[in-house]
Tab-separated table of C-alpha atoms and ligand atoms in Angstrom:
chain	number	residue	atom	x	y	z
Q	1	MET	CA	12.891	-18.634	-22.247
Q	2	VAL	CA	10.652	-20.691	-19.949
Q	3	ASN	CA	6.905	-20.811	-20.686
Q	4	ASP	CA	5.540	-20.696	-17.152
Q	5	VAL	CA	7.424	-18.580	-14.635
Q	6	PHE	CA	7.236	-19.424	-10.934
Q	7	ILE	CA	8.289	-16.552	-8.643
Q	8	LEU	CA	8.734	-16.746	-4.869
Q	9	ALA	CA	8.250	-13.232	-3.446
Q	10	ILE	CA	9.161	-11.820	-0.032
Q	11	GLU	CA	7.825	-8.611	1.557
Q	12	THR	CA	9.193	-7.312	4.883
Q	13	SER	CA	9.291	-3.515	4.452
Q	14	CYS	CA	7.224	-2.562	7.492
Q	15	ASP	CA	5.154	-4.652	9.916
Q	16	ASP	CA	3.760	-7.399	7.665
Q	17	THR	CA	5.813	-10.526	7.058
Q	18	SER	CA	4.625	-11.927	3.758
Q	19	VAL	CA	5.604	-14.571	1.214
Q	20	ALA	CA	3.768	-15.328	-2.033
Q	21	ILE	CA	4.238	-17.751	-4.899
Q	22	LEU	CA	3.034	-16.799	-8.374
Q	23	LYS	CA	2.758	-18.832	-11.561
Q	24	ASN	CA	3.044	-16.059	-14.169
Q	25	LYS	CA	0.417	-13.441	-13.127
Q	26	LYS	CA	-1.611	-15.922	-11.088
Q	27	VAL	CA	-1.225	-16.008	-7.305
Q	28	LEU	CA	-0.842	-19.582	-6.025
Q	29	SER	CA	-0.365	-18.490	-2.420
Q	30	ASN	CA	-0.076	-15.206	-0.524
Q	31	VAL	CA	0.585	-15.587	3.201
Q	32	VAL	CA	0.550	-12.372	5.251
Q	33	SER	CA	1.366	-12.326	8.944
Q	34	SER	CA	0.513	-8.883	10.334
Q	35	GLN	CA	2.541	-8.198	13.453
Q	36	LYS	CA	0.202	-7.634	16.388
Q	37	ILE	CA	2.978	-6.553	18.757
Q	38	HIS	CA	2.770	-2.874	17.656
Q	39	GLU	CA	-0.936	-2.364	18.440
Q	40	ILE	CA	-0.443	-1.083	21.978
Q	41	TYR	CA	2.349	1.341	20.996
Q	42	GLY	CA	0.184	3.402	18.621
Q	43	GLY	CA	2.631	2.857	15.742
Q	44	VAL	CA	5.265	0.484	14.394
Q	45	VAL	CA	8.310	0.048	16.659
Q	46	PRO	CA	11.160	-0.568	14.136
Q	47	GLU	CA	13.317	-2.680	16.474
Q	48	LEU	CA	10.395	-4.970	17.309
Q	49	ALA	CA	9.363	-5.196	13.647
Q	50	SER	CA	12.784	-6.559	12.597
Q	51	ARG	CA	12.743	-9.157	15.365
Q	52	GLU	CA	9.213	-10.226	14.421
Q	53	HIS	CA	10.168	-10.619	10.744
Q	54	ASP	CA	13.070	-12.811	11.823
Q	55	ARG	CA	10.719	-14.939	13.962
Q	56	LEU	CA	7.944	-15.194	11.350
Q	57	ILE	CA	9.759	-15.545	8.043
Q	58	ILE	CA	10.338	-19.328	8.251
Q	59	PRO	CA	6.745	-20.328	9.219
Q	60	VAL	CA	5.354	-17.875	6.638
Q	61	ILE	CA	7.505	-19.218	3.790
Q	62	LYS	CA	6.676	-22.817	4.764
Q	63	LYS	CA	2.954	-22.053	4.642
Q	64	ALA	CA	3.286	-20.239	1.303
Q	65	ILE	CA	5.008	-23.293	-0.230
Q	66	TYR	CA	2.400	-25.631	1.291
Q	67	ASP	CA	-0.579	-23.492	0.113
Q	68	ALA	CA	0.832	-23.173	-3.418
Q	69	ASP	CA	1.472	-26.910	-3.546
Q	70	VAL	CA	4.823	-26.405	-5.240
Q	71	ASN	CA	8.344	-27.595	-4.601
Q	72	LEU	CA	11.254	-25.161	-4.137
Q	73	ASN	CA	12.784	-26.789	-7.252
Q	74	ASP	CA	9.857	-25.399	-9.312
Q	75	ILE	CA	10.820	-21.775	-8.544
Q	76	HIS	CA	12.607	-19.707	-11.241
Q	77	ALA	CA	13.534	-16.570	-9.228
Q	78	ILE	CA	13.338	-14.950	-5.796
Q	79	ALA	CA	11.826	-11.437	-5.727
Q	80	TYR	CA	12.067	-9.301	-2.595
Q	81	THR	CA	11.333	-5.765	-1.398
Q	82	ARG	CA	14.509	-3.730	-1.610
Q	83	GLY	CA	12.899	-0.473	-0.393
Q	84	PRO	CA	11.536	1.921	0.633
Q	85	GLY	CA	10.782	0.825	4.177
Q	86	LEU	CA	12.232	0.371	7.652
Q	87	LEU	CA	15.907	-0.483	7.315
Q	88	GLY	CA	15.991	-3.301	9.893
Q	89	SER	CA	12.826	-4.867	8.468
Q	90	LEU	CA	14.175	-4.658	4.913
Q	91	LEU	CA	17.448	-6.253	5.998
Q	92	VAL	CA	15.674	-9.378	7.277
Q	93	GLY	CA	13.920	-9.884	3.910
Q	94	THR	CA	17.042	-8.982	1.931
Q	95	SER	CA	19.314	-11.397	3.793
Q	96	PHE	CA	16.732	-14.149	3.613
Q	97	ALA	CA	16.106	-13.633	-0.122
Q	98	LYS	CA	19.827	-13.556	-0.919
Q	99	SER	CA	20.549	-16.719	1.096
Q	100	LEU	CA	17.634	-18.586	-0.466
Q	101	ALA	CA	18.549	-17.532	-4.014
Q	102	LEU	CA	22.190	-18.417	-3.441
Q	103	SER	CA	21.420	-21.823	-1.974
Q	104	LEU	CA	18.997	-22.707	-4.799
Q	105	GLY	CA	21.195	-21.163	-7.513
Q	106	LEU	CA	18.377	-18.829	-8.586
Q	107	PRO	CA	18.389	-15.229	-9.835
Q	108	LEU	CA	17.444	-12.458	-7.434
Q	109	ILE	CA	14.939	-9.707	-8.335
Q	110	GLU	CA	14.888	-6.394	-6.412
Q	111	ILE	CA	11.529	-4.711	-6.074
Q	112	ASN	CA	10.488	-1.160	-5.199
Q	113	HIS	CA	7.624	-1.438	-2.688
Q	114	MET	CA	5.661	1.546	-4.072
Q	115	GLN	CA	5.940	0.359	-7.687
Q	116	ALA	CA	4.739	-3.045	-6.493
Q	117	HIS	CA	1.626	-1.431	-4.951
Q	118	ILE	CA	0.887	0.105	-8.366
Q	119	LEU	CA	1.511	-3.089	-10.370
Q	120	SER	CA	-0.684	-5.144	-8.020
Q	121	ILE	CA	-3.523	-4.110	-10.345
Q	122	PHE	CA	-2.094	-6.564	-12.950
Q	123	ILE	CA	-2.431	-9.629	-10.719
Q	124	ASP	CA	-4.736	-12.047	-12.542
Q	125	ASP	CA	-5.515	-11.287	-16.206
Q	126	ASN	CA	-9.275	-11.467	-15.579
Q	127	TYR	CA	-9.261	-8.420	-13.276
Q	128	LYS	CA	-10.275	-5.003	-14.692
Q	129	GLN	CA	-7.022	-3.334	-15.824
Q	130	PRO	CA	-5.959	0.168	-16.940
Q	131	LYS	CA	-4.285	1.083	-20.219
Q	132	PHE	CA	-0.860	2.767	-20.345
Q	133	PRO	CA	-0.200	5.573	-19.675
Q	134	PHE	CA	-2.217	5.861	-16.478
Q	135	ILE	CA	-1.819	7.788	-13.227
Q	136	ALA	CA	-1.453	5.971	-9.911
Q	137	LEU	CA	-2.411	7.392	-6.546
Q	138	THR	CA	-0.398	5.453	-3.969
Q	139	VAL	CA	-1.768	5.979	-0.484
Q	140	SER	CA	-0.208	4.099	2.401
Q	141	GLY	CA	1.050	4.593	5.946
Q	142	GLY	CA	4.335	6.031	4.684
Q	143	HIS	CA	3.494	7.498	1.257
Q	144	THR	CA	0.974	9.582	-0.607
Q	145	GLN	CA	2.016	10.069	-4.215
Q	146	LEU	CA	0.708	10.631	-7.705
Q	147	VAL	CA	2.784	8.726	-10.254
Q	148	LEU	CA	2.586	8.752	-14.049
Q	149	VAL	CA	2.978	5.135	-15.187
Q	150	LYS	CA	4.031	4.836	-18.826
Q	151	SER	CA	4.839	1.105	-18.723
Q	152	VAL	CA	5.618	-1.592	-16.144
Q	153	THR	CA	9.157	-0.183	-15.964
Q	154	ASP	CA	8.612	3.567	-16.479
Q	155	PHE	CA	7.377	5.579	-13.458
Q	156	VAL	CA	7.456	9.401	-13.089
Q	157	GLU	CA	6.492	11.043	-9.788
Q	158	LEU	CA	4.007	13.898	-10.342
Q	159	GLY	CA	3.384	14.874	-6.728
Q	160	THR	CA	3.943	13.713	-3.188
Q	161	THR	CA	3.089	14.647	0.365
Q	162	LEU	CA	5.039	17.533	1.829
Q	163	ASP	CA	4.642	16.129	5.367
Q	164	ASP	CA	2.481	13.233	6.619
Q	165	ALA	CA	0.995	10.423	4.518
Q	166	ALA	CA	-2.780	9.847	4.272
Q	167	GLY	CA	-2.445	6.617	6.296
Q	168	GLU	CA	-0.637	8.547	9.036
Q	169	ALA	CA	-3.525	11.026	9.170
Q	170	PHE	CA	-5.835	8.065	9.839
Q	171	ASP	CA	-3.496	6.367	12.328
Q	172	LYS	CA	-2.410	9.442	14.323
Q	173	SER	CA	-5.923	10.876	14.552
Q	174	GLY	CA	-7.108	7.402	15.567
Q	175	LYS	CA	-4.593	7.364	18.385
Q	176	LEU	CA	-6.148	10.621	19.682
Q	177	MET	CA	-9.463	8.738	19.771
Q	178	ASN	CA	-7.787	5.872	21.704
Q	179	LEU	CA	-7.929	3.484	18.742
Q	180	ASN	CA	-5.191	0.876	18.392
Q	181	TYR	CA	-2.644	0.994	15.570
Q	182	PRO	CA	-3.334	0.807	12.639
Q	183	ALA	CA	-6.457	2.919	13.165
Q	184	GLY	CA	-7.369	3.238	9.441
Q	185	PRO	CA	-9.475	0.048	9.172
Q	186	LYS	CA	-11.187	0.738	12.526
Q	187	ILE	CA	-12.088	4.322	11.509
Q	188	ASP	CA	-13.469	2.930	8.231
Q	189	GLU	CA	-15.694	0.528	10.200
Q	190	LEU	CA	-16.832	3.056	12.852
Q	191	ALA	CA	-17.572	5.686	10.188
Q	192	LEU	CA	-20.202	3.430	8.614
Q	193	LYS	CA	-22.607	4.419	11.410
Q	194	GLY	CA	-21.539	8.071	11.551
Q	195	ASN	CA	-22.613	11.409	10.070
Q	196	PHE	CA	-19.765	12.843	7.990
Q	197	LYS	CA	-21.299	16.332	8.057
Q	198	LYS	CA	-21.307	16.575	11.871
Q	199	PHE	CA	-17.793	18.057	12.256
Q	200	LYS	CA	-15.818	20.132	9.767
Q	201	PHE	CA	-12.038	19.783	9.591
Q	202	SER	CA	-9.598	21.832	7.552
Q	203	LYS	CA	-8.462	20.901	4.070
Q	204	PRO	CA	-4.946	22.097	3.085
Q	205	LYS	CA	-4.298	24.561	0.269
Q	206	VAL	CA	-1.433	22.952	-1.623
Q	207	ASN	CA	-0.920	23.974	-5.214
Q	208	GLY	CA	-0.336	21.457	-7.993
Q	209	LEU	CA	-0.230	17.759	-7.289
Q	210	ASN	CA	1.461	17.713	-3.887
Q	211	PHE	CA	-0.371	16.818	-0.688
Q	212	SER	CA	-0.269	17.861	2.962
Q	213	PHE	CA	-1.927	16.158	5.937
Q	214	SER	CA	-0.137	17.662	8.944
Q	215	GLY	CA	-2.495	20.684	9.122
Q	216	LEU	CA	-5.501	18.384	9.299
Q	217	LYS	CA	-3.817	16.304	12.021
Q	218	THR	CA	-3.149	19.443	14.107
Q	219	ASN	CA	-6.657	20.759	13.484
Q	220	PHE	CA	-8.137	17.435	14.626
Q	221	LYS	CA	-5.882	17.343	17.712
Q	222	ASN	CA	-6.700	20.938	18.737
Q	223	PHE	CA	-10.399	20.202	18.334
Q	224	ILE	CA	-10.272	17.020	20.446
Q	225	ILE	CA	-8.264	18.470	23.360
Q	226	LYS	CA	-10.783	21.313	23.790
Q	227	GLN	CA	-13.671	18.894	24.360
Q	228	PRO	CA	-15.058	17.722	27.739
Q	229	THR	CA	-14.448	14.222	29.146
Q	230	GLY	CA	-16.495	11.553	27.349
Q	231	PHE	CA	-16.832	13.611	24.145
Q	232	VAL	CA	-14.776	11.221	21.988
Q	233	GLU	CA	-16.639	8.125	23.237
Q	234	ASN	CA	-20.045	9.786	22.745
Q	235	ASN	CA	-19.244	11.068	19.239
Q	236	LEU	CA	-16.900	8.350	17.987
Q	237	HIS	CA	-18.886	7.384	14.878
Q	238	ASP	CA	-19.423	10.994	13.739
Q	239	LEU	CA	-15.792	11.938	14.445
Q	240	CYS	CA	-14.552	8.982	12.380
Q	241	ALA	CA	-16.976	9.724	9.517
Q	242	SER	CA	-16.073	13.441	9.438
Q	243	LEU	CA	-12.322	12.812	9.575
Q	244	GLN	CA	-12.545	10.103	6.896
Q	245	TYR	CA	-14.668	12.394	4.695
Q	246	THR	CA	-11.989	15.117	4.891
Q	247	ILE	CA	-9.075	12.772	4.046
Q	248	VAL	CA	-10.973	11.158	1.165
Q	249	SER	CA	-12.044	14.578	-0.232
Q	250	ILE	CA	-8.393	15.713	-0.296
Q	251	LEU	CA	-7.466	12.594	-2.313
Q	252	ILE	CA	-10.421	12.856	-4.724
Q	253	ASP	CA	-9.735	16.581	-5.386
Q	254	LYS	CA	-6.141	15.735	-6.386
Q	255	ILE	CA	-7.287	13.003	-8.789
Q	256	ILE	CA	-9.545	15.548	-10.509
Q	257	GLU	CA	-6.666	18.052	-10.637
Q	258	ALA	CA	-4.258	15.425	-12.064
Q	259	LYS	CA	-6.741	14.515	-14.790
Q	260	LYS	CA	-7.100	18.220	-15.710
Q	261	ILE	CA	-3.325	18.776	-15.917
Q	262	HIS	CA	-2.269	15.553	-17.647
Q	263	LYS	CA	-5.425	14.787	-19.674
Q	264	ILE	CA	-5.294	11.136	-18.570
Q	265	ASN	CA	-8.514	9.363	-17.619
Q	266	ASP	CA	-7.269	6.052	-16.181
Q	267	PHE	CA	-6.330	6.074	-12.470
Q	268	VAL	CA	-5.073	3.233	-10.300
Q	269	VAL	CA	-5.589	3.803	-6.580
Q	270	CYS	CA	-3.414	1.534	-4.438
Q	271	GLY	CA	-1.626	1.152	-1.091
Q	272	GLY	CA	-3.175	0.357	2.298
Q	273	VAL	CA	-5.558	3.345	2.366
Q	274	SER	CA	-7.117	2.174	-0.928
Q	275	ALA	CA	-8.813	-0.525	1.173
Q	276	ASN	CA	-10.987	2.275	2.623
Q	277	SER	CA	-14.639	1.625	1.783
Q	278	PHE	CA	-15.652	5.308	1.636
Q	279	LEU	CA	-12.761	6.078	-0.756
Q	280	ARG	CA	-13.834	3.133	-2.942
Q	281	LYS	CA	-17.408	4.458	-2.979
Q	282	LYS	CA	-16.255	7.986	-3.895
Q	283	LEU	CA	-14.103	6.571	-6.719
Q	284	LYS	CA	-17.179	4.805	-8.136
Q	285	ASP	CA	-19.132	8.099	-7.916
Q	286	LEU	CA	-16.305	9.808	-9.796
Q	287	GLU	CA	-16.704	7.297	-12.630
Q	288	HIS	CA	-20.382	8.133	-12.912
Q	289	LYS	CA	-19.948	11.927	-12.677
Q	290	SER	CA	-16.905	12.361	-14.949
Q	291	ASN	CA	-15.082	10.227	-17.481
Q	292	ILE	CA	-12.397	9.281	-14.953
Q	293	LYS	CA	-11.963	5.484	-14.839
Q	294	THR	CA	-10.584	4.134	-11.588
Q	295	TYR	CA	-8.953	0.777	-10.909
Q	296	VAL	CA	-8.471	-0.467	-7.363
Q	297	PRO	CA	-6.697	-3.746	-6.506
Q	298	LYS	CA	-8.607	-6.434	-4.620
Q	299	ILE	CA	-8.590	-5.772	-0.846
Q	300	ASN	CA	-6.012	-8.595	-0.219
Q	301	TYR	CA	-3.592	-6.874	-2.570
Q	302	SER	CA	-4.243	-3.313	-1.280
Q	303	THR	CA	-2.501	-3.517	2.081
Q	304	ASP	CA	1.077	-4.819	2.263
Q	305	ASN	CA	1.459	-8.298	0.762
Q	306	ALA	CA	4.033	-10.325	-1.156
Q	307	ALA	CA	1.770	-11.098	-4.148
Q	308	MET	CA	2.351	-7.519	-5.372
Q	309	ILE	CA	6.115	-8.102	-5.071
Q	310	GLY	CA	5.592	-11.286	-7.084
Q	311	ILE	CA	3.753	-9.610	-9.981
Q	312	ASN	CA	6.479	-6.977	-10.241
Q	313	GLY	CA	9.024	-9.819	-10.059
Q	314	TYR	CA	7.253	-11.545	-12.948
Q	315	PHE	CA	7.531	-8.432	-15.169
Q	316	LYS	CA	11.194	-7.969	-14.231
Q	317	PHE	CA	11.907	-11.661	-14.919
Q	318	ARG	CA	10.390	-11.329	-18.399
Q	319	ASN	CA	12.643	-8.271	-18.967
Q	320	SER	CA	15.687	-10.135	-17.541
Q	321	ASN	CA	16.033	-7.338	-14.990
Q	322	PHE	CA	17.903	-9.191	-12.234
Q	323	GLY	CA	19.474	-7.889	-9.024
Q	324	ASN	CA	23.022	-8.008	-7.876
Q	325	PHE	CA	24.082	-10.076	-4.860
Q	326	SER	CA	26.683	-7.592	-3.682
Q	327	ASP	CA	25.219	-4.153	-4.579
Q	328	TYR	CA	24.129	-2.479	-1.393
Q	329	SER	CA	22.959	1.035	-2.296
Q	330	VAL	CA	19.465	1.384	-0.827
Q	331	SER	CA	19.064	4.958	-2.043
Q	332	LYS	CA	17.794	4.059	-5.537
Q	333	TYR	CA	14.807	2.360	-3.932
Q	334	ASN	CA	13.808	5.287	-1.739
Q	335	MET	CA	11.260	6.488	-4.265
F	1	KG4	O1	0.367	-0.125	2.296
F	1	KG4	P1	0.219	-0.418	3.749
F	1	KG4	O2	-0.358	-1.746	4.152
F	1	KG4	O3	1.594	-0.275	4.495
F	1	KG4	C1	2.496	0.754	4.178
F	1	KG4	O4	3.249	0.571	3.182
F	1	KG4	O5	2.422	1.790	4.880
F	1	KG4	O6	-0.651	0.770	4.378
F	1	KG4	C2	-0.930	0.815	5.746
F	1	KG4	C3	-1.831	2.006	5.992
F	1	KG4	C4	-2.067	2.279	7.472
F	1	KG4	O7	-1.900	3.652	7.700
F	1	KG4	C5	-3.519	1.838	7.672
F	1	KG4	O8	-4.186	2.542	8.701
F	1	KG4	C6	-4.109	2.165	6.326
F	1	KG4	O9	-3.123	1.775	5.391
F	1	KG4	N1	-5.358	1.423	6.053
F	1	KG4	C7	-6.558	2.019	5.957
F	1	KG4	C8	-7.505	0.979	5.754
F	1	KG4	N2	-6.830	-0.223	5.714
F	1	KG4	C9	-5.505	0.082	5.897
F	1	KG4	N3	-6.911	3.307	6.044
F	1	KG4	C10	-8.218	3.596	5.927
F	1	KG4	N4	-9.182	2.661	5.736
F	1	KG4	C11	-8.874	1.347	5.630
F	1	KG4	N5	-9.841	0.443	5.442
F	2	ZN	ZN1	2.740	-0.495	1.460
């Protein structure tokens, strides 16, 4: 077994083309090219996303190799996102990873995107890390899940959204306020100057550990369309703060519920929405008010990136869990 493991990781599941190189758990480079082309459409256009990945993958990989200051001959394995994600986007990364691994004679490692979000907390040994078993809240543009994590290879879903994801609630409500896609970061920024108590939006009543965000989206839409011209512009900060407060409260309530049911105190909160500053603040408050300990990846590793694919690749390499060049069943990665 080699002492130091160098992994080249590729992420192309949605609209970020990313390549990272890791030496064990340390990130040597993590290049993310976020596709701007979707902004004006109010959401990701799958056909355009695949074409953009195809255009960007070579410059991104070249920069990742340059930044890491390594040679392709130093690499021990190629890790790539197998799913879940947009099929066309995944195919670009899959084909590229397979060709690269084949040409270099390296093993291939298949990664589940959502598990990678969770394991991003283990990047860099000096970062504050949870103990197993812990519960992960994965909140992104496509997913909102609570997952019991018993080890780096043992994941059990405890609850999921019955309709929209938390990120979609941000993005679709943002679109109603004429904000470009993805609206989440913009709402976060605008909310800083807003009053979260100004408007009250509905919170869903979903038993157990499942989530629902479609009711809130409809409630927000019905509220906005009733208002006179100029209302959104004149109340933008308060609307963003109130909407953000509602989404974050739904997430925090479920963490408290999950702790009660499973008697586990360590929570990892990951996925794009975990970059939200108000959510991060509320998680800190939770630590002070109860004995819930929360762990949130660094901002760079919260939204889609290949470093998280690399850390998962590292664990799989150590467990000799390699992929197959000819297996093509995507279903096992649609977690
Ligand atoms: O994990 P991610 O980068 O991609 C997916 O796998 O979906 O998550 C993207 C989602 C988008 O919905 C985006 O609006 C949201 O994360 N997001 C945020 C923030 N940064 C990204 N939502 C709220 N506040 C943020 N600061
Ligand atoms: Zn993601």
